Amino acid sequence: MSNHSETASTRPLRVAIVGAGPAGVYAADILTKSAGVKDGDFEVSIDLFEAYPAPYGLIRYGVAPDHPRIKGIVNALHKVLDRGDIRFLGNVTYGRDLTLHDFRAFYDAVIFSTGAIKDADLNIPGIELPGSFGGADFVSWYDGHPDVPREWPLEAREIAVIGNGNVALDVARMLIKHPEELLSTEIPDNVYQGLKSSPVTDVHVFGRRGPAQVKFTPLELRELSHMNDVDIVLYPEDFEFDEASDEAIRTNNQTKTMVNTLTNWLVEEHAESENPSSRRLHLHFLHSPVEILAEGGESSGAGRVGAIKFERMQLDGTGNAKGTGEFVEYPVQAVYRAIGYHGSALDELEYDAKRGVIPNEGGRVLDAEGNPVPGIYTTGWIKRGPVGLIGHTKGDALETIGFLLEDRLALPPASNPDPQAIIDLLEERGIEYTTWEGWNRLDAHEAALGAAWTADRSADGAEPVVRERIKVVPREEMIKISRA
């Protein structure tokens, strides 16, 4: 037996996971519960690294605060990390604070689960005009991301949101909803104040294909009908169904539910028109964006967004859409593209810029020649691209962990596997890392801010609103509270 596998089998297997969103937490959880660990064949020792001072990744910084499922997911992730067998190290940035060389010295295997936080590009004329935004940037702002500006320009009355996925609906809902309704969520005060000053009256959401091809989920769609003083507006000419649509409605319950919901809204809408709301959310289908026009009708020049031009589409029988050659324009003063996320390159790893992923085979990271890099793995959106719901991340982690366990006895062993060694290095480099205990302190602090706000409001005699927590935004403050 080589000395190599002996070191790996006589001490706990040291694994670093980079990225503490659902993908990273699920990978850690699956590894601790794997058969070999349960049966006592070997032990694992896992460190979960995160660039932000707080855990949960896109659950904290990428989902609308009023998202119906958010609490359940946070509770599930909290349970895993609260067991005490996975060590959380926050406020540590890969490629800046620690290099791949560092990770290799302290760990037998490294799993990258860094997700995808940038907006996918939409290459149409006028996309660079002032008033044209990436949906992901707006999400980061309203979720109190520590590294984005605290202000957001909310000056438009009419707004276009391009995209037909859950992020597009989140963005549209946050733009059109009356901010008082968001007070029961954890939105930071600067976000509430910003939304309160918005003059918005109309938000238009545009999708390229028909109602049967939308990418959002029934739960997200139904959320729209729970908004006060917002009418949902649909257009009969957008309701087109081809053979593939009919097939999807017949065979897929989710599609059937959504098409029924949308069709019912279309029918009910005219009954409500006697008592209009102060704001409207328009859902458009079969619109492909062609150009964003500046005020005065030019796409170039120094003007701001003044309108957006679409080509009307038609379904081609397969559920895909083709152009009709008919063009329509809508007056809008802002455009948000929410057509998907895109992963970012990581130091010292190959990167597929087209797909925004780390090239890999089932989670085994590949080098430039397409060979697996020993001991380096990936999971989540940076592995397969930003598709699917949070639940899909579990199956993904299962596959990656399966390969890691298969490779276990051949992994390049860490030269310094002592769990204290990485802590000593972080301290020596002056990195103000945060811990799980630190997160519990910050968590309690945010809950206390919510309780104080709730008490002040009832003392003022205002309409009662219970705030469970208020998010702390500045990174320095998060670190200070966590490390107190």
PDB file of C-alpha atoms in Angstrom, residues 226-347:
ATOM      1  CA  HIS A 226     -51.373  39.025  -3.792  1.00  0.00           C
ATOM      2  CA  MET A 227     -50.201  42.612  -4.342  1.00  0.00           C
ATOM      3  CA  ASN A 228     -52.450  45.421  -3.125  1.00  0.00           C
ATOM      4  CA  ASP A 229     -53.481  48.220  -5.486  1.00  0.00           C
ATOM      5  CA  VAL A 230     -51.738  46.669  -8.526  1.00  0.00           C
ATOM      6  CA  ASP A 231     -53.724  45.498 -11.564  1.00  0.00           C
ATOM      7  CA  ILE A 232     -52.360  42.663 -13.704  1.00  0.00           C
ATOM      8  CA  VAL A 233     -52.829  43.428 -17.403  1.00  0.00           C
ATOM      9  CA  LEU A 234     -52.702  40.775 -20.148  1.00  0.00           C
ATOM     10  CA  TYR A 235     -53.208  40.956 -23.904  1.00  0.00           C
ATOM     11  CA  PRO A 236     -55.383  38.499 -25.895  1.00  0.00           C
ATOM     12  CA  GLU A 237     -53.078  38.686 -28.951  1.00  0.00           C
ATOM     13  CA  ASP A 238     -50.236  37.234 -26.826  1.00  0.00           C
ATOM     14  CA  PHE A 239     -52.129  34.024 -26.091  1.00  0.00           C
ATOM     15  CA  GLU A 240     -50.907  31.735 -28.846  1.00  0.00           C
ATOM     16  CA  PHE A 241     -50.523  27.968 -28.456  1.00  0.00           C
ATOM     17  CA  ASP A 242     -48.880  25.637 -30.993  1.00  0.00           C
ATOM     18  CA  GLU A 243     -48.723  21.808 -31.043  1.00  0.00           C
ATOM     19  CA  ALA A 244     -45.847  21.754 -28.550  1.00  0.00           C
ATOM     20  CA  SER A 245     -47.760  24.108 -26.225  1.00  0.00           C
ATOM     21  CA  ASP A 246     -50.864  21.902 -26.317  1.00  0.00           C
ATOM     22  CA  GLU A 247     -48.716  18.856 -25.610  1.00  0.00           C
ATOM     23  CA  ALA A 248     -47.039  20.611 -22.648  1.00  0.00           C
ATOM     24  CA  ILE A 249     -50.402  21.687 -21.227  1.00  0.00           C
ATOM     25  CA  ARG A 250     -51.691  18.132 -21.565  1.00  0.00           C
ATOM     26  CA  THR A 251     -48.672  16.359 -20.074  1.00  0.00           C
ATOM     27  CA  ASN A 252     -47.155  18.817 -17.600  1.00  0.00           C
ATOM     28  CA  ASN A 253     -49.162  19.828 -14.549  1.00  0.00           C
ATOM     29  CA  GLN A 254     -47.038  22.883 -13.858  1.00  0.00           C
ATOM     30  CA  THR A 255     -47.517  24.256 -17.388  1.00  0.00           C
ATOM     31  CA  LYS A 256     -51.244  23.511 -17.221  1.00  0.00           C
ATOM     32  CA  THR A 257     -51.561  25.359 -13.884  1.00  0.00           C
ATOM     33  CA  MET A 258     -49.731  28.432 -15.170  1.00  0.00           C
ATOM     34  CA  VAL A 259     -51.593  28.637 -18.474  1.00  0.00           C
ATOM     35  CA  ASN A 260     -54.903  28.270 -16.578  1.00  0.00           C
ATOM     36  CA  THR A 261     -53.920  31.007 -14.128  1.00  0.00           C
ATOM     37  CA  LEU A 262     -52.899  33.393 -16.921  1.00  0.00           C
ATOM     38  CA  THR A 263     -56.005  32.617 -19.003  1.00  0.00           C
ATOM     39  CA  ASN A 264     -58.284  33.166 -15.996  1.00  0.00           C
ATOM     40  CA  TRP A 265     -56.620  36.526 -15.310  1.00  0.00           C
ATOM     41  CA  LEU A 266     -57.150  37.521 -18.929  1.00  0.00           C
ATOM     42  CA  VAL A 267     -60.874  36.731 -18.617  1.00  0.00           C
ATOM     43  CA  GLU A 268     -61.324  38.378 -15.182  1.00  0.00           C
ATOM     44  CA  GLU A 269     -59.408  41.505 -16.050  1.00  0.00           C
ATOM     45  CA  HIS A 270     -62.238  43.274 -17.840  1.00  0.00           C
ATOM     46  CA  ALA A 271     -64.543  42.797 -14.876  1.00  0.00           C
ATOM     47  CA  GLU A 272     -62.134  44.819 -12.700  1.00  0.00           C
ATOM     48  CA  SER A 273     -61.656  47.771 -15.005  1.00  0.00           C
ATOM     49  CA  GLU A 274     -64.393  49.885 -13.281  1.00  0.00           C
ATOM     50  CA  ASN A 275     -62.193  50.297 -10.213  1.00  0.00           C
ATOM     51  CA  PRO A 276     -58.611  50.692 -11.474  1.00  0.00           C
ATOM     52  CA  SER A 277     -55.554  50.456  -9.208  1.00  0.00           C
ATOM     53  CA  SER A 278     -52.838  53.110  -9.029  1.00  0.00           C
ATOM     54  CA  ARG A 279     -50.219  50.747 -10.513  1.00  0.00           C
ATOM     55  CA  ARG A 280     -50.249  48.152 -13.282  1.00  0.00           C
ATOM     56  CA  LEU A 281     -48.138  45.082 -14.030  1.00  0.00           C
ATOM     57  CA  HIS A 282     -48.352  44.125 -17.727  1.00  0.00           C
ATOM     58  CA  LEU A 283     -47.385  40.604 -18.844  1.00  0.00           C
ATOM     59  CA  HIS A 284     -46.489  40.388 -22.545  1.00  0.00           C
ATOM     60  CA  PHE A 285     -45.574  37.258 -24.509  1.00  0.00           C
ATOM     61  CA  LEU A 286     -44.150  36.714 -28.017  1.00  0.00           C
ATOM     62  CA  HIS A 287     -41.966  39.845 -27.892  1.00  0.00           C
ATOM     63  CA  SER A 288     -38.270  39.714 -28.821  1.00  0.00           C
ATOM     64  CA  PRO A 289     -36.228  42.837 -27.904  1.00  0.00           C
ATOM     65  CA  VAL A 290     -34.594  44.522 -30.893  1.00  0.00           C
ATOM     66  CA  GLU A 291     -33.377  47.911 -29.683  1.00  0.00           C
ATOM     67  CA  ILE A 292     -33.518  50.329 -26.750  1.00  0.00           C
ATOM     68  CA  LEU A 293     -34.193  53.868 -27.954  1.00  0.00           C
ATOM     69  CA  ALA A 294     -33.108  57.071 -26.269  1.00  0.00           C
ATOM     70  CA  GLU A 295     -35.519  59.927 -25.652  1.00  0.00           C
ATOM     71  CA  GLY A 296     -36.160  61.435 -29.047  1.00  0.00           C
ATOM     72  CA  GLY A 297     -35.963  58.064 -30.784  1.00  0.00           C
ATOM     73  CA  GLU A 298     -32.232  57.428 -31.271  1.00  0.00           C
ATOM     74  CA  SER A 299     -30.490  54.370 -29.851  1.00  0.00           C
ATOM     75  CA  SER A 300     -27.120  56.098 -29.682  1.00  0.00           C
ATOM     76  CA  GLY A 301     -26.165  59.537 -28.431  1.00  0.00           C
ATOM     77  CA  ALA A 302     -26.221  60.930 -24.937  1.00  0.00           C
ATOM     78  CA  GLY A 303     -29.927  60.605 -24.176  1.00  0.00           C
ATOM     79  CA  ARG A 304     -31.551  58.390 -21.560  1.00  0.00           C
ATOM     80  CA  VAL A 305     -33.822  55.425 -22.224  1.00  0.00           C
ATOM     81  CA  GLY A 306     -37.032  56.653 -23.847  1.00  0.00           C
ATOM     82  CA  ALA A 307     -38.568  53.561 -25.455  1.00  0.00           C
ATOM     83  CA  ILE A 308     -37.974  49.919 -26.321  1.00  0.00           C
ATOM     84  CA  LYS A 309     -38.612  48.226 -29.649  1.00  0.00           C
ATOM     85  CA  PHE A 310     -39.645  44.580 -30.075  1.00  0.00           C
ATOM     86  CA  GLU A 311     -40.291  42.209 -32.923  1.00  0.00           C
ATOM     87  CA  ARG A 312     -43.565  40.310 -32.563  1.00  0.00           C
ATOM     88  CA  MET A 313     -42.932  36.570 -32.538  1.00  0.00           C
ATOM     89  CA  GLN A 314     -44.985  33.521 -33.442  1.00  0.00           C
ATOM     90  CA  LEU A 315     -44.636  29.920 -32.281  1.00  0.00           C
ATOM     91  CA  ASP A 316     -43.263  27.476 -34.860  1.00  0.00           C
ATOM     92  CA  GLY A 317     -44.979  24.247 -33.746  1.00  0.00           C
ATOM     93  CA  THR A 318     -42.094  23.052 -31.554  1.00  0.00           C
ATOM     94  CA  GLY A 319     -42.624  25.618 -28.776  1.00  0.00           C
ATOM     95  CA  ASN A 320     -39.870  27.837 -30.190  1.00  0.00           C
ATOM     96  CA  ALA A 321     -40.581  31.287 -31.602  1.00  0.00           C
ATOM     97  CA  LYS A 322     -39.726  32.917 -34.920  1.00  0.00           C
ATOM     98  CA  GLY A 323     -39.981  36.548 -35.999  1.00  0.00           C
ATOM     99  CA  THR A 324     -43.023  37.895 -37.851  1.00  0.00           C
ATOM    100  CA  GLY A 325     -41.347  41.024 -39.245  1.00  0.00           C
ATOM    101  CA  GLU A 326     -43.840  43.173 -37.312  1.00  0.00           C
ATOM    102  CA  PHE A 327     -42.309  45.664 -34.846  1.00  0.00           C
ATOM    103  CA  VAL A 328     -43.812  47.441 -31.838  1.00  0.00           C
ATOM    104  CA  GLU A 329     -42.480  50.166 -29.562  1.00  0.00           C
ATOM    105  CA  TYR A 330     -43.317  50.921 -25.928  1.00  0.00           C
ATOM    106  CA  PRO A 331     -42.494  54.203 -24.188  1.00  0.00           C
ATOM    107  CA  VAL A 332     -40.403  53.350 -21.095  1.00  0.00           C
ATOM    108  CA  GLN A 333     -37.826  55.297 -19.108  1.00  0.00           C
ATOM    109  CA  ALA A 334     -35.960  52.263 -17.759  1.00  0.00           C
ATOM    110  CA  VAL A 335     -35.157  48.749 -18.958  1.00  0.00           C
ATOM    111  CA  TYR A 336     -34.107  45.817 -16.741  1.00  0.00           C
ATOM    112  CA  ARG A 337     -32.709  42.708 -18.434  1.00  0.00           C
ATOM    113  CA  ALA A 338     -33.354  39.543 -16.416  1.00  0.00           C
ATOM    114  CA  ILE A 339     -32.566  36.909 -19.020  1.00  0.00           C
ATOM    115  CA  GLY A 340     -30.386  34.836 -16.713  1.00  0.00           C
ATOM    116  CA  TYR A 341     -27.203  34.806 -14.683  1.00  0.00           C
ATOM    117  CA  HIS A 342     -23.656  34.125 -15.855  1.00  0.00           C
ATOM    118  CA  GLY A 343     -20.808  32.568 -13.861  1.00  0.00           C
ATOM    119  CA  SER A 344     -17.465  34.328 -13.373  1.00  0.00           C
ATOM    120  CA  ALA A 345     -13.957  32.989 -14.000  1.00  0.00           C
ATOM    121  CA  LEU A 346     -11.928  31.760 -11.001  1.00  0.00           C
ATOM    122  CA  ASP A 347      -8.163  32.213 -10.633  1.00  0.00           C
TER     123      ASP A 347
END
